[in-house]
mmCIF file of C-alpha atoms in Angstrom:
data_model
loop_
_atom_site.group_PDB
_atom_site.id
_atom_site.type_symbol
_atom_site.label_atom_id
_atom_site.label_comp_id
_atom_site.label_asym_id
_atom_site.label_seq_id
_atom_site.Cartn_x
_atom_site.Cartn_y
_atom_site.Cartn_z
ATOM 1 C CA UNK H 205 16.457 17.965 27.800
ATOM 2 C CA UNK H 206 16.947 19.891 31.028
ATOM 3 C CA UNK H 207 14.701 19.491 34.069
ATOM 4 C CA UNK H 208 11.456 21.380 33.538
ATOM 5 C CA UNK H 209 10.498 24.376 35.666
ATOM 6 C CA UNK H 210 9.118 23.534 39.096
ATOM 7 C CA UNK H 211 5.439 24.322 39.556
ATOM 8 C CA UNK H 212 5.113 24.246 43.343
ATOM 9 C CA UNK H 213 6.636 23.138 46.644
ATOM 10 C CA UNK H 214 7.042 19.442 45.873
ATOM 11 C CA UNK H 215 8.435 19.840 42.367
ATOM 12 C CA UNK H 216 10.806 22.535 43.666
ATOM 13 C CA UNK H 217 12.123 20.193 46.372
ATOM 14 C CA UNK H 218 12.349 17.228 43.983
ATOM 15 C CA UNK H 219 14.148 19.123 41.223
ATOM 16 C CA UNK H 220 16.554 20.698 43.707
ATOM 17 C CA UNK H 221 17.401 17.205 44.970
ATOM 18 C CA UNK H 222 17.811 15.803 41.461
ATOM 19 C CA UNK H 223 20.473 18.422 40.666
ATOM 20 C CA UNK H 224 22.582 17.047 43.528
ATOM 21 C CA UNK H 225 24.732 13.916 43.515
ATOM 22 C CA UNK H 226 22.701 10.699 43.805
ATOM 23 C CA UNK H 227 22.928 9.337 47.321
ATOM 24 C CA UNK H 228 22.408 12.765 48.819
ATOM 25 C CA UNK H 229 19.918 12.304 51.643
ATOM 26 C CA UNK H 230 16.554 13.495 50.364
ATOM 27 C CA UNK H 231 13.393 13.621 52.393
ATOM 28 C CA UNK H 232 10.515 14.077 50.038
ATOM 29 C CA UNK H 233 6.852 13.606 50.688
ATOM 30 C CA UNK H 234 4.210 13.665 47.963
ATOM 31 C CA UNK H 235 1.835 15.175 50.544
ATOM 32 C CA UNK H 236 3.644 18.535 50.441
ATOM 33 C CA UNK H 237 2.424 19.084 46.870
ATOM 34 C CA UNK H 238 0.524 22.357 46.522
ATOM 35 C CA UNK H 239 -1.963 21.147 43.927
ATOM 36 C CA UNK H 240 -2.588 18.926 40.905
ATOM 37 C CA UNK H 241 -0.162 20.932 38.787
ATOM 38 C CA UNK H 242 2.685 20.507 41.276
ATOM 39 C CA UNK H 243 1.952 16.763 41.456
ATOM 40 C CA UNK H 244 1.702 16.403 37.674
ATOM 41 C CA UNK H 245 5.095 17.932 36.852
ATOM 42 C CA UNK H 246 6.815 16.105 39.735
ATOM 43 C CA UNK H 247 5.414 12.776 38.579
ATOM 44 C CA UNK H 248 6.174 13.567 34.951
ATOM 45 C CA UNK H 249 9.828 14.243 35.781
ATOM 46 C CA UNK H 250 10.129 11.132 37.950
ATOM 47 C CA UNK H 251 8.833 9.016 35.037
ATOM 48 C CA UNK H 252 11.092 10.788 32.574
ATOM 49 C CA UNK H 253 14.095 9.368 34.429
ATOM 50 C CA UNK H 254 13.041 5.998 32.916
ATOM 51 C CA UNK H 255 12.772 7.302 29.354
ATOM 52 C CA UNK H 256 15.492 9.686 28.209
ATOM 53 C CA UNK H 257 16.442 11.423 31.450
ATOM 54 C CA UNK H 258 17.704 14.996 31.858
ATOM 55 C CA UNK H 259 21.066 16.485 30.969
ATOM 56 C CA UNK H 260 21.250 18.164 34.378
ATOM 57 C CA UNK H 261 20.344 15.017 36.356
ATOM 58 C CA UNK H 262 22.686 12.111 37.106
ATOM 59 C CA UNK H 263 21.235 8.957 35.491
ATOM 60 C CA UNK H 264 21.696 7.027 38.731
ATOM 61 C CA UNK H 265 18.709 8.895 40.210
ATOM 62 C CA UNK H 266 16.444 6.641 38.119
ATOM 63 C CA UNK H 267 16.415 3.915 40.774
ATOM 64 C CA UNK H 268 16.844 6.069 43.866
ATOM 65 C CA UNK H 269 14.531 4.718 46.600
ATOM 66 C CA UNK H 270 13.819 8.315 47.647
ATOM 67 C CA UNK H 271 12.554 9.255 44.197
ATOM 68 C CA UNK H 272 10.651 5.984 43.846
ATOM 69 C CA UNK H 273 8.986 6.606 47.210
ATOM 70 C CA UNK H 274 7.725 10.047 46.237
ATOM 71 C CA UNK H 275 6.693 8.674 42.838
ATOM 72 C CA UNK H 276 4.652 5.964 44.561
ATOM 73 C CA UNK H 277 2.868 8.585 46.656
ATOM 74 C CA UNK H 278 1.972 10.563 43.541
ATOM 75 C CA UNK H 279 0.830 7.413 41.733
ATOM 76 C CA UNK H 280 -1.493 6.612 44.602
ATOM 77 C CA UNK H 281 -3.319 9.895 44.056
ATOM 78 C CA UNK H 282 -3.317 9.414 40.256
ATOM 79 C CA UNK H 283 -4.717 5.892 40.516
ATOM 80 C CA UNK H 284 -7.419 6.647 43.078
ATOM 81 C CA UNK H 285 -8.651 9.644 41.050
ATOM 82 C CA UNK H 286 -8.640 7.570 37.883
ATOM 83 C CA UNK H 287 -10.541 4.684 39.483
ATOM 84 C CA UNK H 288 -13.063 7.079 40.979
ATOM 85 C CA UNK H 289 -13.838 8.546 37.554
ATOM 86 C CA UNK H 290 -13.909 5.059 36.008
ATOM 87 C CA UNK H 291 -16.470 3.874 38.562
ATOM 88 C CA UNK H 292 -18.930 6.353 37.084
ATOM 89 C CA UNK H 293 -18.229 5.073 33.539
ATOM 90 C CA UNK H 294 -17.979 1.317 33.845
ATOM 91 C CA UNK H 295 -19.040 -0.622 30.748
ATOM 92 C CA UNK H 296 -22.487 -2.162 30.779
ATOM 93 C CA UNK H 297 -21.566 -5.550 29.387
ATOM 94 C CA UNK H 298 -24.389 -7.989 28.752
ATOM 95 C CA UNK H 299 -22.062 -10.920 29.397
ATOM 96 C CA UNK H 300 -18.456 -11.417 30.333
ATOM 97 C CA UNK H 301 -17.911 -13.861 27.485
ATOM 98 C CA UNK H 302 -14.533 -13.313 25.916
ATOM 99 C CA UNK H 303 -16.179 -13.895 22.505
ATOM 100 C CA UNK H 304 -18.002 -10.597 23.028
ATOM 101 C CA UNK H 305 -14.989 -8.665 24.252
ATOM 102 C CA UNK H 306 -13.924 -7.198 20.890
ATOM 103 C CA UNK H 307 -17.431 -5.972 20.148
ATOM 104 C CA UNK H 308 -17.969 -4.722 23.698
ATOM 105 C CA UNK H 309 -14.674 -2.855 23.688
ATOM 106 C CA UNK H 310 -15.297 -1.208 20.295
ATOM 107 C CA UNK H 311 -18.839 -0.301 21.447
ATOM 108 C CA UNK H 312 -17.602 1.090 24.773
ATOM 109 C CA UNK H 313 -15.094 3.311 22.981
ATOM 110 C CA UNK H 314 -17.626 4.404 20.337
ATOM 111 C CA UNK H 315 -20.267 5.219 22.956
ATOM 112 C CA UNK H 316 -17.940 7.557 24.798
ATOM 113 C CA UNK H 317 -18.959 11.134 24.233
ATOM 114 C CA UNK H 318 -16.384 13.872 24.491
ATOM 115 C CA UNK H 319 -15.380 17.145 22.892
ATOM 116 C CA UNK H 320 -13.718 16.706 19.500
ATOM 117 C CA UNK H 321 -10.585 18.768 19.153
ATOM 118 C CA UNK H 322 -10.016 17.337 15.665
ATOM 119 C CA UNK H 323 -13.417 18.517 14.483
ATOM 120 C CA UNK H 324 -12.625 22.020 15.762
ATOM 121 C CA UNK H 325 -9.262 22.052 13.992
ATOM 122 C CA UNK H 326 -10.883 20.717 10.829
ATOM 123 C CA UNK H 327 -13.281 23.648 10.474
ATOM 124 C CA UNK H 328 -12.638 26.505 12.894
ATOM 125 C CA UNK H 329 -9.291 26.643 14.694
ATOM 126 C CA UNK H 330 -6.963 29.553 14.011
ATOM 127 C CA UNK H 331 -3.344 29.076 13.065
ATOM 128 C CA UNK H 332 -2.220 30.233 16.524
ATOM 129 C CA UNK H 333 -4.556 27.772 18.259
ATOM 130 C CA UNK H 334 -3.360 24.938 16.044
ATOM 131 C CA UNK H 335 0.277 25.817 16.750
ATOM 132 C CA UNK H 336 -0.494 25.709 20.463
ATOM 133 C CA UNK H 337 -2.189 22.334 20.046
ATOM 134 C CA UNK H 338 0.883 20.951 18.233
ATOM 135 C CA UNK H 339 3.139 22.187 21.043
ATOM 136 C CA UNK H 340 0.903 20.528 23.637
ATOM 137 C CA UNK H 341 0.652 17.309 21.613
ATOM 138 C CA UNK H 342 4.433 17.210 21.170
ATOM 139 C CA UNK H 343 4.853 16.166 24.805
ATOM 140 C CA UNK H 344 3.376 12.790 23.878
ATOM 141 C CA UNK H 345 4.040 12.473 20.150
ATOM 142 C CA UNK H 346 7.797 12.819 20.591
ATOM 143 C CA UNK H 347 7.669 9.640 22.694
ATOM 144 C CA UNK H 348 4.753 8.101 20.863
ATOM 145 C CA UNK H 349 4.392 4.343 21.493
ATOM 146 C CA UNK H 350 7.160 4.327 24.116
ATOM 147 C CA UNK H 351 4.859 3.845 27.156
ATOM 148 C CA UNK H 352 3.344 0.667 25.642
ATOM 149 C CA UNK H 353 6.816 -0.709 24.963
ATOM 150 C CA UNK H 354 7.309 -1.311 28.708
ATOM 151 C CA UNK H 355 4.561 -3.955 28.537
ATOM 152 C CA UNK H 356 6.193 -6.241 25.959
ATOM 153 C CA UNK H 357 8.237 -8.494 28.298
ATOM 154 C CA UNK H 358 5.245 -8.862 30.618
ATOM 155 C CA UNK H 359 3.014 -10.680 28.136
ATOM 156 C CA UNK H 360 2.469 -14.299 27.151
ATOM 157 C CA UNK H 361 3.315 -15.503 23.625
ATOM 158 C CA UNK H 362 0.313 -14.483 21.485
ATOM 159 C CA UNK H 363 -0.296 -10.958 22.807
ATOM 160 C CA UNK H 364 3.464 -10.344 22.950
ATOM 161 C CA UNK H 365 3.972 -11.148 19.266
ATOM 162 C CA UNK H 366 0.897 -9.108 18.348
ATOM 163 C CA UNK H 367 1.997 -6.073 20.365
ATOM 164 C CA UNK H 368 5.389 -6.219 18.660
ATOM 165 C CA UNK H 369 3.705 -6.383 15.261
ATOM 166 C CA UNK H 370 1.875 -3.134 16.126
ATOM 167 C CA UNK H 371 4.856 -1.446 17.767
ATOM 168 C CA UNK H 372 7.100 -2.346 14.820
ATOM 169 C CA UNK H 373 4.834 -0.210 12.632
ATOM 170 C CA UNK H 374 4.876 2.636 15.226
ATOM 171 C CA UNK H 375 8.656 2.505 15.125
ATOM 172 C CA UNK H 376 8.801 2.786 11.337
ATOM 173 C CA UNK H 377 8.992 -0.901 10.355
ATOM 174 C CA UNK H 378 12.729 -0.779 10.818
ATOM 175 C CA UNK H 379 13.085 2.449 8.812
ATOM 176 C CA UNK H 380 14.033 5.409 11.033
ATOM 177 C CA UNK H 381 12.584 7.831 8.490
ATOM 178 C CA UNK H 382 9.150 6.249 9.053
ATOM 179 C CA UNK H 383 9.304 6.218 12.874
ATOM 180 C CA UNK H 384 6.146 8.003 14.006
ATOM 181 C CA UNK H 385 8.023 10.092 16.576
ATOM 182 C CA UNK H 386 10.365 11.185 13.790
ATOM 183 C CA UNK H 387 7.485 12.045 11.437
ATOM 184 C CA UNK H 388 6.165 14.356 14.152
ATOM 185 C CA UNK H 389 9.623 15.914 14.636
ATOM 186 C CA UNK H 390 9.784 16.684 10.932
ATOM 187 C CA UNK H 391 6.250 18.066 11.080
ATOM 188 C CA UNK H 392 7.121 20.367 13.996
ATOM 189 C CA UNK H 393 10.253 21.637 12.245
ATOM 190 C CA UNK H 394 8.382 22.309 9.015
ATOM 191 C CA UNK H 395 5.736 24.202 10.999
ATOM 192 C CA UNK H 396 8.461 26.382 12.518
ATOM 193 C CA UNK H 397 8.316 24.766 15.964
ATOM 194 C CA UNK H 398 11.037 23.202 18.080
ATOM 195 C CA UNK H 399 11.358 19.466 17.611
ATOM 196 C CA UNK H 400 13.757 18.368 20.323
ATOM 197 C CA UNK H 401 12.442 15.878 22.826
ATOM 198 C CA UNK H 402 10.537 17.570 25.642
ATOM 199 C CA UNK H 403 10.846 21.030 24.033
ATOM 200 C CA UNK H 404 7.471 22.279 25.246
ATOM 201 C CA UNK H 405 7.092 20.562 28.620
ATOM 202 C CA UNK H 406 7.243 23.885 30.465
ATOM 203 C CA UNK H 407 4.076 25.041 28.745
ATOM 204 C CA UNK H 408 2.288 21.680 28.934
ATOM 205 C CA UNK H 409 -1.127 21.996 30.535
ATOM 206 C CA UNK H 410 -1.973 19.919 33.596
ATOM 207 C CA UNK H 411 -4.287 17.614 31.582
ATOM 208 C CA UNK H 412 -1.479 17.063 29.038
ATOM 209 C CA UNK H 413 0.970 16.118 31.808
ATOM 210 C CA UNK H 414 -1.640 13.914 33.481
ATOM 211 C CA UNK H 415 -2.385 12.129 30.222
ATOM 212 C CA UNK H 416 1.324 11.481 29.770
ATOM 213 C CA UNK H 417 1.602 10.323 33.366
ATOM 214 C CA UNK H 418 -1.318 7.902 33.091
ATOM 215 C CA UNK H 419 0.345 6.206 30.125
ATOM 216 C CA UNK H 420 3.662 5.855 31.934
ATOM 217 C CA UNK H 421 1.888 4.682 35.089
ATOM 218 C CA UNK H 422 -0.007 1.915 33.262
ATOM 219 C CA UNK H 423 3.024 0.935 31.201
ATOM 220 C CA UNK H 424 5.439 0.728 34.110
ATOM 221 C CA UNK H 425 3.306 -1.384 36.455
ATOM 222 C CA UNK H 426 3.080 -5.040 35.494
ATOM 223 C CA UNK H 427 -0.127 -5.467 37.494
ATOM 224 C CA UNK H 428 -1.721 -2.919 35.121
ATOM 225 C CA UNK H 429 -0.440 -4.452 31.873
ATOM 226 C CA UNK H 430 -3.982 -5.105 30.635
ATOM 227 C CA UNK H 431 -4.980 -1.502 31.380
ATOM 228 C CA UNK H 432 -1.981 -0.278 29.404
ATOM 229 C CA UNK H 433 -3.149 -2.377 26.455
ATOM 230 C CA UNK H 434 -6.760 -1.197 26.886
ATOM 231 C CA UNK H 435 -5.396 2.351 26.742
ATOM 232 C CA UNK H 436 -3.533 1.497 23.557
ATOM 233 C CA UNK H 437 -6.695 -0.015 22.024
ATOM 234 C CA UNK H 438 -8.786 3.073 22.810
ATOM 235 C CA UNK H 439 -6.052 5.390 21.563
ATOM 236 C CA UNK H 440 -5.814 3.572 18.236
ATOM 237 C CA UNK H 441 -9.581 3.188 17.895
ATOM 238 C CA UNK H 442 -10.122 6.939 18.254
ATOM 239 C CA UNK H 443 -7.368 7.974 15.892
ATOM 240 C CA UNK H 444 -8.148 7.301 12.213
ATOM 241 C CA UNK H 445 -11.132 9.595 11.750
ATOM 242 C CA UNK H 446 -9.801 12.402 13.999
ATOM 243 C CA UNK H 447 -6.427 12.183 12.212
ATOM 244 C CA UNK H 448 -8.175 12.726 8.892
ATOM 245 C CA UNK H 449 -9.939 15.775 10.368
ATOM 246 C CA UNK H 450 -6.637 17.085 11.722
ATOM 247 C CA UNK H 451 -5.020 16.656 8.281
ATOM 248 C CA UNK H 452 -7.893 18.531 6.640
ATOM 249 C CA UNK H 453 -7.718 21.326 9.212
ATOM 250 C CA UNK H 454 -3.961 21.683 8.794
ATOM 251 C CA UNK H 455 -4.408 21.838 5.018
ATOM 252 C CA UNK H 456 -7.171 24.423 5.407
ATOM 253 C CA UNK H 457 -4.749 26.587 7.394
ATOM 254 C CA UNK H 458 -1.910 26.089 4.905
ATOM 255 C CA UNK H 459 0.375 24.097 7.219
ATOM 256 C CA UNK H 460 3.327 22.369 5.482
ATOM 257 C CA UNK H 461 3.046 18.869 4.018
ATOM 258 C CA UNK H 462 5.277 17.274 6.665
ATOM 259 C CA UNK H 463 2.836 17.867 9.506
ATOM 260 C CA UNK H 464 -0.178 17.025 7.333
ATOM 261 C CA UNK H 465 1.607 13.798 6.385
ATOM 262 C CA UNK H 466 2.032 12.845 10.040
ATOM 263 C CA UNK H 467 -1.743 12.837 10.459
ATOM 264 C CA UNK H 468 -2.381 11.189 7.076
ATOM 265 C CA UNK H 469 -0.057 8.357 8.084
ATOM 266 C CA UNK H 470 -2.182 7.865 11.201
ATOM 267 C CA UNK H 471 -5.421 7.570 9.242
ATOM 268 C CA UNK H 472 -4.228 4.365 7.605
ATOM 269 C CA UNK H 473 -1.864 3.072 10.261
ATOM 270 C CA UNK H 474 -4.370 3.332 13.072
ATOM 271 C CA UNK H 475 -7.144 1.715 11.031
ATOM 272 C CA UNK H 476 -4.842 -1.325 11.166
ATOM 273 C CA UNK H 477 -3.609 -0.804 14.706
ATOM 274 C CA UNK H 478 -7.062 -0.586 16.284
ATOM 275 C CA UNK H 479 -7.925 -4.020 14.902
ATOM 276 C CA UNK H 480 -4.618 -5.488 16.078
ATOM 277 C CA UNK H 481 -4.866 -3.861 19.515
ATOM 278 C CA UNK H 482 -8.368 -5.143 20.163
ATOM 279 C CA UNK H 483 -8.463 -8.495 18.350
ATOM 280 C CA UNK H 484 -4.878 -9.743 18.553
ATOM 281 C CA UNK H 485 -3.679 -8.145 21.786
ATOM 282 C CA UNK H 486 -6.471 -7.435 24.313
ATOM 283 C CA UNK H 487 -8.812 -10.321 23.456
ATOM 284 C CA UNK H 488 -6.163 -13.086 23.479
ATOM 285 C CA UNK H 489 -4.702 -11.727 26.729
ATOM 286 C CA UNK H 490 -8.115 -11.866 28.411
ATOM 287 C CA UNK H 491 -8.697 -15.353 26.949
ATOM 288 C CA UNK H 492 -5.602 -16.481 28.814
ATOM 289 C CA UNK H 493 -6.214 -14.378 31.928
ATOM 290 C CA UNK H 494 -9.975 -13.725 32.226
ATOM 291 C CA UNK H 495 -9.620 -11.681 35.414
ATOM 292 C CA UNK H 496 -7.902 -8.952 33.372
ATOM 293 C CA UNK H 497 -11.055 -8.017 31.414
ATOM 294 C CA UNK H 498 -11.997 -5.134 33.698
ATOM 295 C CA UNK H 499 -8.484 -3.684 33.526
ATOM 296 C CA UNK H 500 -8.767 -3.516 29.732
ATOM 297 C CA UNK H 501 -11.835 -1.294 30.135
ATOM 298 C CA UNK H 502 -10.152 0.731 32.883
ATOM 299 C CA UNK H 503 -7.286 1.453 30.498
ATOM 300 C CA UNK H 504 -9.639 2.301 27.624
ATOM 301 C CA UNK H 505 -11.478 4.690 29.932
ATOM 302 C CA UNK H 506 -8.191 6.240 31.076
ATOM 303 C CA UNK H 507 -7.366 7.080 27.468
ATOM 304 C CA UNK H 508 -10.783 8.502 26.583
ATOM 305 C CA UNK H 509 -10.978 10.452 29.831
ATOM 306 C CA UNK H 510 -7.521 12.025 29.650
ATOM 307 C CA UNK H 511 -7.958 12.901 25.953
ATOM 308 C CA UNK H 512 -11.287 14.603 26.799
ATOM 309 C CA UNK H 513 -9.767 16.565 29.609
ATOM 310 C CA UNK H 514 -6.937 17.814 27.401
ATOM 311 C CA UNK H 515 -9.370 18.889 24.691
ATOM 312 C CA UNK H 516 -11.884 20.482 27.058
ATOM 313 C CA UNK H 517 -9.162 22.447 28.845
ATOM 314 C CA UNK H 518 -7.721 23.882 25.620
ATOM 315 C CA UNK H 519 -11.122 24.620 24.084
ATOM 316 C CA UNK H 520 -12.201 26.405 27.270
ATOM 317 C CA UNK H 521 -8.982 28.382 27.255
ATOM 318 C CA UNK H 522 -9.790 29.467 23.708
ATOM 319 C CA UNK H 523 -13.358 30.348 24.662
ATOM 320 C CA UNK H 524 -14.836 27.632 22.464
ATOM 321 C CA UNK H 525 -18.030 25.818 23.482
ATOM 322 C CA UNK H 526 -16.968 22.196 23.941
ATOM 323 C CA UNK G 134 13.341 -37.868 10.288
ATOM 324 C CA UNK G 135 10.681 -39.000 12.734
ATOM 325 C CA UNK G 136 7.284 -40.075 11.572
ATOM 326 C CA UNK G 137 4.197 -38.203 12.653
ATOM 327 C CA UNK G 138 2.221 -40.317 15.176
ATOM 328 C CA UNK G 139 -0.943 -41.605 13.542
ATOM 329 C CA UNK G 140 -3.225 -40.036 16.142
ATOM 330 C CA UNK G 141 -1.750 -36.574 15.680
ATOM 331 C CA UNK G 142 -2.575 -35.268 12.238
ATOM 332 C CA UNK G 143 -0.023 -32.830 10.878
ATOM 333 C CA UNK G 144 -1.770 -29.517 11.154
ATOM 334 C CA UNK G 145 0.138 -26.514 9.833
ATOM 335 C CA UNK G 146 -2.147 -24.128 11.727
ATOM 336 C CA UNK G 147 -1.333 -25.309 15.200
ATOM 337 C CA UNK G 148 1.792 -25.690 17.230
ATOM 338 C CA UNK G 149 0.867 -27.810 20.189
ATOM 339 C CA UNK G 150 3.513 -28.357 22.808
ATOM 340 C CA UNK G 151 2.647 -30.576 25.740
ATOM 341 C CA UNK G 152 1.558 -28.593 28.768
ATOM 342 C CA UNK G 153 1.521 -25.274 26.965
ATOM 343 C CA UNK G 154 -1.354 -23.319 25.470
ATOM 344 C CA UNK G 155 -1.868 -23.792 21.780
ATOM 345 C CA UNK G 156 -0.321 -21.008 19.754
ATOM 346 C CA UNK G 157 -1.946 -20.887 16.387
ATOM 347 C CA UNK G 158 -0.194 -19.754 13.257
ATOM 348 C CA UNK G 159 -1.612 -16.301 12.580
ATOM 349 C CA UNK G 160 -3.709 -15.931 9.468
ATOM 350 C CA UNK G 161 -2.491 -13.930 6.459
ATOM 351 C CA UNK G 162 -5.932 -12.506 5.754
ATOM 352 C CA UNK G 163 -8.472 -11.634 8.440
ATOM 353 C CA UNK G 164 -12.034 -10.416 7.921
ATOM 354 C CA UNK G 165 -12.786 -8.094 10.849
ATOM 355 C CA UNK G 166 -16.466 -8.141 11.804
ATOM 356 C CA UNK G 167 -18.002 -4.770 10.796
ATOM 357 C CA UNK G 168 -14.529 -3.637 9.758
ATOM 358 C CA UNK G 169 -11.781 -3.984 7.175
ATOM 359 C CA UNK G 170 -9.900 -6.958 5.831
ATOM 360 C CA UNK G 171 -6.468 -7.245 7.382
ATOM 361 C CA UNK G 172 -3.749 -8.346 4.986
ATOM 362 C CA UNK G 173 -0.320 -9.425 6.166
ATOM 363 C CA UNK G 174 2.778 -9.172 4.006
ATOM 364 C CA UNK G 175 3.659 -7.483 0.738
ATOM 365 C CA UNK G 176 0.918 -7.409 -1.844
ATOM 366 C CA UNK G 177 -0.259 -5.392 -4.804
ATOM 367 C CA UNK G 178 -3.972 -4.652 -4.867
ATOM 368 C CA UNK G 179 -5.790 -3.712 -8.039
ATOM 369 C CA UNK G 180 -8.810 -1.545 -7.283
ATOM 370 C CA UNK G 181 -12.129 -1.395 -9.151
ATOM 371 C CA UNK G 182 -10.716 1.248 -11.531
ATOM 372 C CA UNK G 183 -7.740 -0.934 -12.373
ATOM 373 C CA UNK G 184 -5.248 1.144 -10.345
ATOM 374 C CA UNK G 185 -2.583 -0.789 -8.521
ATOM 375 C CA UNK G 186 -1.576 -0.124 -4.922
ATOM 376 C CA UNK G 187 1.382 -1.711 -3.169
ATOM 377 C CA UNK G 188 1.144 -2.358 0.564
ATOM 378 C CA UNK G 189 3.558 -0.214 2.587
ATOM 379 C CA UNK G 190 3.338 -1.765 6.071
ATOM 380 C CA UNK G 191 3.573 -5.266 7.546
ATOM 381 C CA UNK G 192 -0.194 -5.398 8.097
ATOM 382 C CA UNK G 193 -2.602 -3.428 5.934
ATOM 383 C CA UNK G 194 -6.311 -2.811 6.400
ATOM 384 C CA UNK G 195 -8.287 -3.072 3.154
ATOM 385 C CA UNK G 196 -11.622 -1.232 2.989
ATOM 386 C CA UNK G 197 -14.690 -3.489 2.899
ATOM 387 C CA UNK G 198 -17.445 -0.899 3.441
ATOM 388 C CA UNK G 199 -16.570 0.824 0.176
ATOM 389 C CA UNK G 200 -16.838 4.270 1.793
ATOM 390 C CA UNK G 201 -13.187 4.897 2.634
ATOM 391 C CA UNK G 202 -11.677 8.123 1.302
ATOM 392 C CA UNK G 203 -8.314 6.364 0.973
ATOM 393 C CA UNK G 204 -9.387 3.240 -0.906
ATOM 394 C CA UNK G 205 -8.264 0.570 -1.213
ATOM 395 C CA UNK G 206 -7.138 1.187 2.377
ATOM 396 C CA UNK G 207 -9.447 1.460 5.384
ATOM 397 C CA UNK G 208 -9.688 4.915 6.972
ATOM 398 C CA UNK G 209 -12.103 4.011 9.752
ATOM 399 C CA UNK G 210 -15.166 5.365 7.931
ATOM 400 C CA UNK G 211 -17.099 2.105 8.537
ATOM 401 C CA UNK G 212 -17.561 3.306 12.120
ATOM 402 C CA UNK G 213 -19.633 6.248 10.927
ATOM 403 C CA UNK G 214 -22.064 3.927 9.106
ATOM 404 C CA UNK G 215 -25.182 2.469 10.712
ATOM 405 C CA UNK G 216 -24.396 -1.056 11.913
ATOM 406 C CA UNK G 217 -26.603 -2.557 9.184
ATOM 407 C CA UNK G 218 -24.449 -1.026 6.478
ATOM 408 C CA UNK G 219 -21.154 -2.228 7.913
ATOM 409 C CA UNK G 220 -19.412 -5.205 6.329
#
């Protein structure tokens, strides 16, 4: 993948610097960003250095203090906006007993009300809209499960083993042909879309980039490990039924089996994963470290909120009442 | 071979190491409140019609609400049921 297109002053400066030799003196300041879009693509690219990198960027930039400094400035904005929105949606727990955490977390996720993109695809979306959705979704699905993988070494025994049990299934149970990222690649190709990693980043909407950034942010900061796992739990717990709707919508529109199969796989897989994420990962972690309970909900909210914003933005763009 | 101290019964479900939290052996079958039955390992399930289904993943979720469209596997449908009708 090459560096994406700059979307403003900051991303222009950052990407220009990244094309130079590492060590080149760079003075970058997150405050010069023009707007949320400029911040989102700059942060997205600075995280990408930790995943697969860019063909036109020297890998040594990954740990450049200059890039890390600008990244930290962007994360500050991301985190304060996220926490501000979370403050308006904190869970109303009747107790903070860890015995109630699984129920409270499932209830919190179920009570969240947002626009359903899957329901729209199931019954109404056009082929062109669905193709656009797949391109937008590819930004995450081609690195599906990767942001949670950063958390593994940061966990105590029980939650660590449980997270690996879940991730092992995400990564195909040892079979590359079953790797979820790969299933999506095959689905994109069959649907006539590009499948290479990062293919559609240049057309990614701001909410899509922000959703991606939130996952990397939570995954890469050890202090937010519980939020990363809360995000995972909410993601899995809002996947089975929507995935079935997506599969039905894709079939309605005559999409090829490969992409339908990707969603069918998620109906069953995520019915398992949501139980593991809540009961075997989040609950045992909070049992060991009770102060992390609120972070689990923060992460769950981050998932629900960013998914809503992606859906609302696309539906509005298409002139659909969300 | 060392003998088990009399005051510490051999318990296959726990692995207690002094000074460390107890890590319990994980169960093979788990009944999730209001949700599916989790089943770990390879198994063949015979459904009510006598059809056999082999598990395809390390942990499988078996439908308990009887409303799944992908029986015997859970597809999350229990969440659409009123709480009273959930397993």
